[in-house]
PDB file of C-alpha atoms in Angstrom:
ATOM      1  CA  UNK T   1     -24.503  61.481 -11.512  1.00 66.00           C
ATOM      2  CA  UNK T   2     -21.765  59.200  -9.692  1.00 78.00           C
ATOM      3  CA  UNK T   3     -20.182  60.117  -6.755  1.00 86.00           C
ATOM      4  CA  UNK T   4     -16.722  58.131  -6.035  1.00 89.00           C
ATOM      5  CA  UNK T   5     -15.666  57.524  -2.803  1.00 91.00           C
ATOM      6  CA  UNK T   6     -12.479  54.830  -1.548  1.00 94.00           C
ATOM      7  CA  UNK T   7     -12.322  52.522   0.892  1.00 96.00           C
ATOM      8  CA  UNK T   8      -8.873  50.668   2.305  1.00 96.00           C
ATOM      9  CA  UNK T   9      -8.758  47.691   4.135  1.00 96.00           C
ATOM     10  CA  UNK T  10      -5.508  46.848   6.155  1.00 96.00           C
ATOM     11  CA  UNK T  11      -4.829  43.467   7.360  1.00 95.00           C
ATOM     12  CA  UNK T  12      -3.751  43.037  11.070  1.00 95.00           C
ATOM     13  CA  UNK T  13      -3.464  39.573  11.761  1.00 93.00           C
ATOM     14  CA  UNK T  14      -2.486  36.595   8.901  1.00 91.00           C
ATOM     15  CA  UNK T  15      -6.359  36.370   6.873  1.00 89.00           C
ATOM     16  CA  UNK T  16      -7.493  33.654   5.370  1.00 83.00           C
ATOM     17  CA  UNK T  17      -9.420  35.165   2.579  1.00 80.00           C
ATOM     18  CA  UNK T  18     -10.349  31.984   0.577  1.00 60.00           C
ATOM     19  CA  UNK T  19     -11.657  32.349  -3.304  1.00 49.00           C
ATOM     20  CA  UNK T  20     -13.400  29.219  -2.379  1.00 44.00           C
ATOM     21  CA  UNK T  21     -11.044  26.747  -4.268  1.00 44.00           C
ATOM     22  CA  UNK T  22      -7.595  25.319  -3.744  1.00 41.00           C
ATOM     23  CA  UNK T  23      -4.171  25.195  -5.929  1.00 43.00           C
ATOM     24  CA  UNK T  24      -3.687  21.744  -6.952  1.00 41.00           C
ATOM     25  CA  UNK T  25      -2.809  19.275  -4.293  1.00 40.00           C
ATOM     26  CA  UNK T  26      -1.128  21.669  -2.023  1.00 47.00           C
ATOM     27  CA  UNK T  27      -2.976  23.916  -1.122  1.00 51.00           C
ATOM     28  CA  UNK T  28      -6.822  23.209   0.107  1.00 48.00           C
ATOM     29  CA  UNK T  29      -7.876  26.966   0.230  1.00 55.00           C
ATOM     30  CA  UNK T  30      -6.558  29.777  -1.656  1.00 64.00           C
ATOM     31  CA  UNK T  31      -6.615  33.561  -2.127  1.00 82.00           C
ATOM     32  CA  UNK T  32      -7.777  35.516  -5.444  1.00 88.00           C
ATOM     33  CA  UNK T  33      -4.661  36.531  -7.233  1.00 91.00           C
ATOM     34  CA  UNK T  34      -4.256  38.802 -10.802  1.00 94.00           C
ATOM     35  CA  UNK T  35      -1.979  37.078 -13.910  1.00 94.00           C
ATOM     36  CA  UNK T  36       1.062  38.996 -11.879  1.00 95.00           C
ATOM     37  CA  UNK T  37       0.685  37.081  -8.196  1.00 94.00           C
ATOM     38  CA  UNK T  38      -0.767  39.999  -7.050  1.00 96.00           C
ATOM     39  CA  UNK T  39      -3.497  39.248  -4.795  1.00 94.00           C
ATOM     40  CA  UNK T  40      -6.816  41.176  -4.636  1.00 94.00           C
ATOM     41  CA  UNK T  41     -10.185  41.086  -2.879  1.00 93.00           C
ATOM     42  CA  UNK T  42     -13.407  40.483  -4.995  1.00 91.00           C
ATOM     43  CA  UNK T  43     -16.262  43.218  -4.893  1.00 93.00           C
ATOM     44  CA  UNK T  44     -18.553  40.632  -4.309  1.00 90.00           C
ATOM     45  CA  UNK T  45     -16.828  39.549  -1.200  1.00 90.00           C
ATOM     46  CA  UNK T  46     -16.395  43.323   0.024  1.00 93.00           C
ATOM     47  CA  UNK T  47     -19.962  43.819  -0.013  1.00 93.00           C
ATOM     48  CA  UNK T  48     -21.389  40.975   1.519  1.00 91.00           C
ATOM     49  CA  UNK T  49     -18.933  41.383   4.726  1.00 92.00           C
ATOM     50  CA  UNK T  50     -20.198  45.113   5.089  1.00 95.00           C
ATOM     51  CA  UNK T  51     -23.739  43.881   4.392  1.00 94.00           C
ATOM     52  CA  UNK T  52     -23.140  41.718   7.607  1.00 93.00           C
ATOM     53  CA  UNK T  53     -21.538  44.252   9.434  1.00 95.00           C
ATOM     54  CA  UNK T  54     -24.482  46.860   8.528  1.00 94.00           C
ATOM     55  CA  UNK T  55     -26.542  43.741   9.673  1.00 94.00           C
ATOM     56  CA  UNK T  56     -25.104  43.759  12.897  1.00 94.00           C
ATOM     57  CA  UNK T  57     -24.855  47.770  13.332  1.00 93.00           C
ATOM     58  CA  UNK T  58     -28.322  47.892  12.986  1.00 92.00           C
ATOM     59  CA  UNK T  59     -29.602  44.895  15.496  1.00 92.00           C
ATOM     60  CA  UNK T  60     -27.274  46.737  17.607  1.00 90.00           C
ATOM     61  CA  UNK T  61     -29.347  50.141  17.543  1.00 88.00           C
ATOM     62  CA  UNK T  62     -32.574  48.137  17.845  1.00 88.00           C
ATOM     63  CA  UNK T  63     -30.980  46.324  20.795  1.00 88.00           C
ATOM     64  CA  UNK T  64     -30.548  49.625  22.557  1.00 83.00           C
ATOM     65  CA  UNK T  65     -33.524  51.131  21.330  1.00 83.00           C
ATOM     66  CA  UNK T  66     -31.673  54.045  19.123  1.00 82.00           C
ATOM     67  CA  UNK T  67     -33.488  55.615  16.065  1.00 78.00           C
ATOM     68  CA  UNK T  68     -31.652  53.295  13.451  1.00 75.00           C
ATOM     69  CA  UNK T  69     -30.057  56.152  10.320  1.00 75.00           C
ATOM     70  CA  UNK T  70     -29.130  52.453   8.357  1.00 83.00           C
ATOM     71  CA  UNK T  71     -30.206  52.266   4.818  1.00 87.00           C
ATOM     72  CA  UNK T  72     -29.342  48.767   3.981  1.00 90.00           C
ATOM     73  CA  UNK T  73     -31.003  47.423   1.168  1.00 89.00           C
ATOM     74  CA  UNK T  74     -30.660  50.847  -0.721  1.00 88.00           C
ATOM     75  CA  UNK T  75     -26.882  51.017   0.119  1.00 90.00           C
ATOM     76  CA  UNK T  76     -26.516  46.725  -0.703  1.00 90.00           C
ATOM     77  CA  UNK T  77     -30.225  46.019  -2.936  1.00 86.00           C
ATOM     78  CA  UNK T  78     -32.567  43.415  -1.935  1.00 82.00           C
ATOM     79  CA  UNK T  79     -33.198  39.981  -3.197  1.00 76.00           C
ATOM     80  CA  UNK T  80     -36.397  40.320  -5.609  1.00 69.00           C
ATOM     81  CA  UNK T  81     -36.372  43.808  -6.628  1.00 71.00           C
ATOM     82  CA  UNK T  82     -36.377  45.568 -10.179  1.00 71.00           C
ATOM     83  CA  UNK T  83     -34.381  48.293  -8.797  1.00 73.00           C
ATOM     84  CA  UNK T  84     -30.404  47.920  -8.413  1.00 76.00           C
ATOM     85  CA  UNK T  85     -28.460  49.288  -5.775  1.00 82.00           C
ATOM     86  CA  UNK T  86     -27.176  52.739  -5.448  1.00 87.00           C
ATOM     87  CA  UNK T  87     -24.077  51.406  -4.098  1.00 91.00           C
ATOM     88  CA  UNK T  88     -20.851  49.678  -6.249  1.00 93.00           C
ATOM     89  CA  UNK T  89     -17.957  48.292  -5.012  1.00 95.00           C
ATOM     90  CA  UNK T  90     -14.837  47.940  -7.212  1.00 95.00           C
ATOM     91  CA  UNK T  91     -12.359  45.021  -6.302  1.00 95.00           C
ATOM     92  CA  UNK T  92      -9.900  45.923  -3.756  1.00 96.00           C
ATOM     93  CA  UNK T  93      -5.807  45.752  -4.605  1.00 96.00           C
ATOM     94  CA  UNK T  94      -2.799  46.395  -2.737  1.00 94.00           C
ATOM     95  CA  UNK T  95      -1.557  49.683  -3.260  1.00 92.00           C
ATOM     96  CA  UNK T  96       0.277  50.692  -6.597  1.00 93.00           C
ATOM     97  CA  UNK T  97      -1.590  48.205  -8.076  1.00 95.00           C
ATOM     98  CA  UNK T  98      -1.978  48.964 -11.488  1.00 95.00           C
ATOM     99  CA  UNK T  99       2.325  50.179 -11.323  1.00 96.00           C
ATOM    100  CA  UNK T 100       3.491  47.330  -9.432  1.00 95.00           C
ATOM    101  CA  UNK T 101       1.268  45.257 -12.045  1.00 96.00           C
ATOM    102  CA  UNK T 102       2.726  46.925 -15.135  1.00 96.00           C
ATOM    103  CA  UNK T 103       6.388  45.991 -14.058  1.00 96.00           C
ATOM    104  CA  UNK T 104       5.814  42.776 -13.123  1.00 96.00           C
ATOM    105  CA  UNK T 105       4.550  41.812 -16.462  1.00 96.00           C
ATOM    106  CA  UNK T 106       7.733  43.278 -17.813  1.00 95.00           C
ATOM    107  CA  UNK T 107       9.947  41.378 -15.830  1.00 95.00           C
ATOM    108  CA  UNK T 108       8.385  37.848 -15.955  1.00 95.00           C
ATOM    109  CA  UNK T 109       7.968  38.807 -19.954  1.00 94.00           C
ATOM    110  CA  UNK T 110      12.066  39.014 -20.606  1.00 93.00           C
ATOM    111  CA  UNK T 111      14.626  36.045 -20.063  1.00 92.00           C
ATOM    112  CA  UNK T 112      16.895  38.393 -18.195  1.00 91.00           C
ATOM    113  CA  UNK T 113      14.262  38.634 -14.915  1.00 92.00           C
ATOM    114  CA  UNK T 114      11.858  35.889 -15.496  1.00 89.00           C
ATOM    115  CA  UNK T 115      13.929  33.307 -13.447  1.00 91.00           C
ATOM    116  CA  UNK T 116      13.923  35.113 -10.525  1.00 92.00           C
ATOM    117  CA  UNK T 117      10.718  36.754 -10.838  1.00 94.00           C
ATOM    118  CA  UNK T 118       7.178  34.526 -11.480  1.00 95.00           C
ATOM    119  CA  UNK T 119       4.123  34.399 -10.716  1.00 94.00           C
ATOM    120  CA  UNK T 120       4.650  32.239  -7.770  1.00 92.00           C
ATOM    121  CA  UNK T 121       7.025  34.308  -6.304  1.00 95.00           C
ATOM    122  CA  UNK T 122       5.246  37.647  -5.892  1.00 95.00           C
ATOM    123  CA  UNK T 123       2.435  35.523  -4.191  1.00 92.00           C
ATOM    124  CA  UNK T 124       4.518  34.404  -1.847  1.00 91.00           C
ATOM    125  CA  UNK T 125       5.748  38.165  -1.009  1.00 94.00           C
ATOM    126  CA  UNK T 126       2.561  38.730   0.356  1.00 94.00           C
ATOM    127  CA  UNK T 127       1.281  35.604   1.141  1.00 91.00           C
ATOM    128  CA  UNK T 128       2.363  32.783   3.459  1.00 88.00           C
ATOM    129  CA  UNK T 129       0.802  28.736   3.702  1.00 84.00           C
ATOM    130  CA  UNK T 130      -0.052  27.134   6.711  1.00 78.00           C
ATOM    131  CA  UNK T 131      -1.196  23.694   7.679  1.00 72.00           C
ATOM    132  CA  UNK T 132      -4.177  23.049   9.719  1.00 66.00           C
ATOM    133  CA  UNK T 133      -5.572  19.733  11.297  1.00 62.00           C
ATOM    134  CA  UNK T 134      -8.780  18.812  13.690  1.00 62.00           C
ATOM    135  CA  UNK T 135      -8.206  17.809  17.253  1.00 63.00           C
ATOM    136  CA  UNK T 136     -10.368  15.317  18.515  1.00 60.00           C
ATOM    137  CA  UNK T 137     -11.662  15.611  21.907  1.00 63.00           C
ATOM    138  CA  UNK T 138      -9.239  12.753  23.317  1.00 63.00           C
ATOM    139  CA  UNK T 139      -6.379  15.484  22.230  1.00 59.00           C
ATOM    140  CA  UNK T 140      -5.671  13.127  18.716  1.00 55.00           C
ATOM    141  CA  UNK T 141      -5.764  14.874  15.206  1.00 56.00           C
ATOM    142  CA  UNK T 142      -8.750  13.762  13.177  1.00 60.00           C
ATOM    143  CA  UNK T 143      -7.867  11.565  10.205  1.00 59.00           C
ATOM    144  CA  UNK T 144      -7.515  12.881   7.163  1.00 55.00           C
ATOM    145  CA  UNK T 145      -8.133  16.552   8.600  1.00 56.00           C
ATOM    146  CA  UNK T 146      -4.894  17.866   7.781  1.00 64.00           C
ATOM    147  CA  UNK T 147      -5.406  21.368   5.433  1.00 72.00           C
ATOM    148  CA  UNK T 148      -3.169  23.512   3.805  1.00 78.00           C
ATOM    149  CA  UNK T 149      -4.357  26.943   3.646  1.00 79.00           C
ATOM    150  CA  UNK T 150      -2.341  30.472   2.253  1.00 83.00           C
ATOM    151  CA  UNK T 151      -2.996  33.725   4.232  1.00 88.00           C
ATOM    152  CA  UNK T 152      -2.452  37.297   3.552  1.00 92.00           C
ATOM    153  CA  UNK T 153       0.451  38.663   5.604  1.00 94.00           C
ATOM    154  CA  UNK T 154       0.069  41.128   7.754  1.00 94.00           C
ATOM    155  CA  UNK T 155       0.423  44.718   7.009  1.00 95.00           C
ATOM    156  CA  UNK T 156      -0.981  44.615   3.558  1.00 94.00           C
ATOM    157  CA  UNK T 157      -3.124  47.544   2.864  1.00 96.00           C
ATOM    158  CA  UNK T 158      -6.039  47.000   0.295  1.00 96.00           C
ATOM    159  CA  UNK T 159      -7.752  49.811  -1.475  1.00 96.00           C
ATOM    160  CA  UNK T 160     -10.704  50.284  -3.761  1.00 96.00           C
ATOM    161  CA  UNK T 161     -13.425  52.195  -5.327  1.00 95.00           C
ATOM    162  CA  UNK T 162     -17.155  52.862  -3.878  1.00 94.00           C
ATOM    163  CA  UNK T 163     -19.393  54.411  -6.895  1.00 92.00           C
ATOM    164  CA  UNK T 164     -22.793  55.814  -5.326  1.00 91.00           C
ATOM    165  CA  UNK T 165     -25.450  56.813  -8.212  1.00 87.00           C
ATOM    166  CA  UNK T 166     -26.995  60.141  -6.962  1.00 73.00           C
ATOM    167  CA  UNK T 167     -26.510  63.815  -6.290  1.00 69.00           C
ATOM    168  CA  UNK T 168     -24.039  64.246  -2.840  1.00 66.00           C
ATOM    169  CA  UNK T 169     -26.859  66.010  -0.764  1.00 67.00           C
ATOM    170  CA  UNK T 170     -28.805  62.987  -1.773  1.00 70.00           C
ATOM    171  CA  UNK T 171     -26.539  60.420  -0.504  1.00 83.00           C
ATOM    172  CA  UNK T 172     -26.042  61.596   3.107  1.00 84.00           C
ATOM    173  CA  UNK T 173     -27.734  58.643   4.616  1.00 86.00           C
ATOM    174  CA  UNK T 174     -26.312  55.838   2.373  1.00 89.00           C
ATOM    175  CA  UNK T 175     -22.791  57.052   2.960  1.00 89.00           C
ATOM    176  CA  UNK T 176     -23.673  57.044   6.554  1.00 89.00           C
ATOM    177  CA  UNK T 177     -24.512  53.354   6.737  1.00 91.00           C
ATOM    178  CA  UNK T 178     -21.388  52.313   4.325  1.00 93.00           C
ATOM    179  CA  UNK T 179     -19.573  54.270   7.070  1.00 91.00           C
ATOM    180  CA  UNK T 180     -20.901  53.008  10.108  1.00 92.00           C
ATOM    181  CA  UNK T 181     -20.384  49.603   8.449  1.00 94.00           C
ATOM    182  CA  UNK T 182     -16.850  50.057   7.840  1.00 94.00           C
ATOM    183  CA  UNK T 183     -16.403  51.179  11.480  1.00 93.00           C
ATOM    184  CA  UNK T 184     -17.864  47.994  12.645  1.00 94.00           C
ATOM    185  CA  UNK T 185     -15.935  45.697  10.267  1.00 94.00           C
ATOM    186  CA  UNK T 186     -12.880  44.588  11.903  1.00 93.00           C
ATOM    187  CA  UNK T 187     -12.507  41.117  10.986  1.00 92.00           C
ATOM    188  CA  UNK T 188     -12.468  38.799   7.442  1.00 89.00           C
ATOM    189  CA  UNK T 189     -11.956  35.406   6.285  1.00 78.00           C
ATOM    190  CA  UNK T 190     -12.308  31.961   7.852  1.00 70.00           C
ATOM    191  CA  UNK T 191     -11.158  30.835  10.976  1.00 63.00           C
ATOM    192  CA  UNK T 192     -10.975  33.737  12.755  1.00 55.00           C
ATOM    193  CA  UNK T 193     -11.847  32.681  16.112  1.00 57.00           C
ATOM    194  CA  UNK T 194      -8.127  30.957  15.656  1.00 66.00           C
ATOM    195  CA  UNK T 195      -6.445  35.022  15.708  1.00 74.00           C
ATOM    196  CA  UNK T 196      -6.867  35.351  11.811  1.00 84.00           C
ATOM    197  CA  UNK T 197      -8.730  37.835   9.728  1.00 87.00           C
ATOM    198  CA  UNK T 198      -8.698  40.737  12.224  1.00 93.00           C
ATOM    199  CA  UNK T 199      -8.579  44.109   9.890  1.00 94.00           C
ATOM    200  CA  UNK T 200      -9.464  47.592  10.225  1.00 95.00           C
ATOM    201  CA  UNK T 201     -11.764  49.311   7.175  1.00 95.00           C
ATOM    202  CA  UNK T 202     -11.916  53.022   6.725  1.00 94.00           C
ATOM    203  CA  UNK T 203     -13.924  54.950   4.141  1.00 93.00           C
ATOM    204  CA  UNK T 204     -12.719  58.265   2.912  1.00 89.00           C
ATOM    205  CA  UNK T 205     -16.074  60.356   3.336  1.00 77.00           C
ATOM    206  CA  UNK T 206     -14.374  63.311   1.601  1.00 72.00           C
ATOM    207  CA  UNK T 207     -15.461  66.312   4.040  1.00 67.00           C
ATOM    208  CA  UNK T 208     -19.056  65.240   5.573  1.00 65.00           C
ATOM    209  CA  UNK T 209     -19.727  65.296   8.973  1.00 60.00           C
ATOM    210  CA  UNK T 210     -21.657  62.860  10.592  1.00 59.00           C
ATOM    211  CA  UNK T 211     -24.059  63.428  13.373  1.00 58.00           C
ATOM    212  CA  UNK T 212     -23.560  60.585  15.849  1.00 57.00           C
ATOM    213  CA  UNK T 213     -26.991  59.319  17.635  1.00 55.00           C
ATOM    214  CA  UNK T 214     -25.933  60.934  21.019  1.00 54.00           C
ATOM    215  CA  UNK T 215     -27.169  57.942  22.753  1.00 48.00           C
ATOM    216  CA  UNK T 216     -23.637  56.123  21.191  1.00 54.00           C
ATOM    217  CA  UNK T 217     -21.098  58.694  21.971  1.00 52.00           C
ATOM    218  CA  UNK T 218     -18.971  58.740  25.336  1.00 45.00           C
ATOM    219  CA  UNK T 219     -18.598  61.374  26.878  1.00 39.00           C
TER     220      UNK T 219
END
């Protein structure tokens, strides 16, 4: 049994989300886009940031000595183990996706639209490039530092799929650490002690309730 659960990420600063490669010679770091220009965010990517940020939840209960309710590696799996994770993360895409995606492929299919609509142009509806460059400590940019880099505007709202394998009574404890890790995910990308990256993450946890060690609550 599968339980389905989504998850929405909204951007609320410019993010440099990087695929890890660039786009030709002008650009040195780029974003993960579908064959419409429609940029998305890997699963792979989704899960390691909320592995981190269950990471940090959980050194932060041990820091102030609170009984820790995170299930990590049965929520994200563990390196050398037979058994998968319970938890599966589909990739996240801007809302509409799949409509927005449909009728972009008609347009950039027929002569009458294609010229004004491409590929290139829907990326840069939600995207924007900026160049970056290394200052030196005498206040001089580095040589051969310059970077071009494309960011996800902000505003864009990201949404997904989380698939947990198990019976909902079951899964009370590994929806509580995916949520607790969402609440403490607020930031994404590269560079984000420069202002970029910050987001907010929210998980829809249908109608649970979750008990709050009382020890983080303010009254």
């Amino acid at each position: 049994m599968k339980e389905r659960l989504k998850i929405w990420i909204q951007i609320k600063s410019p993010a440099l989300i990087g695929s890890g490669e660039g786009f030709g010679t002008l650009i040195d770091s780029d974003i993960v886009f579908d064959d419409a220009g429609l940029p998305y965010i890997p699963a792979k990517r989704i899960k390691g940031c909320l592995r981190d940020s269950a990471k940090e939840v959980e050194e932060i209960l041990k820091t102030a000595e609170i009984s820790n309710p995170m299930k990590i590696d049965a929520v994200f799996g563990k390196t050398g183990e037979k058994e998968p994770a319970v938890v599966f993360f589909s990739n996240l895409f801007i809302q509409e996706h799949e409509v927005n995606q449909t009728w972009l492929r008609y347009f950039m299919e027929h002569d009458k639209f294609n010229k004004h609509i491409t590929r290139a142009s829907v990326q840069n509806h939600f995207t924007e490039i900026r160049q970056m460059t290394r200052i030196g400590k005498d206040g001089v940019a580095s040589d051969h530092s310059l970077r071009s880099v494309r960011l996800i505007k902000k505003g864009e709202i990201f949404e997904g799929d989380v698939h947990i394998t198990g019976s909902p009574d079951s899964n009370y404890l590994i929806i509580q650490t995916l949520n607790l890790a969402c609440m403490n995910f607020r930031r994404m990308g590269t560079n984000r002690n420069r202002g970029f990256g910050e987001i907010s993450c929210t998980l829809d946890t249908g109608k649970r309730k979750f008990k709050m060690p009382e020890a983080l609550c303010i009254s």
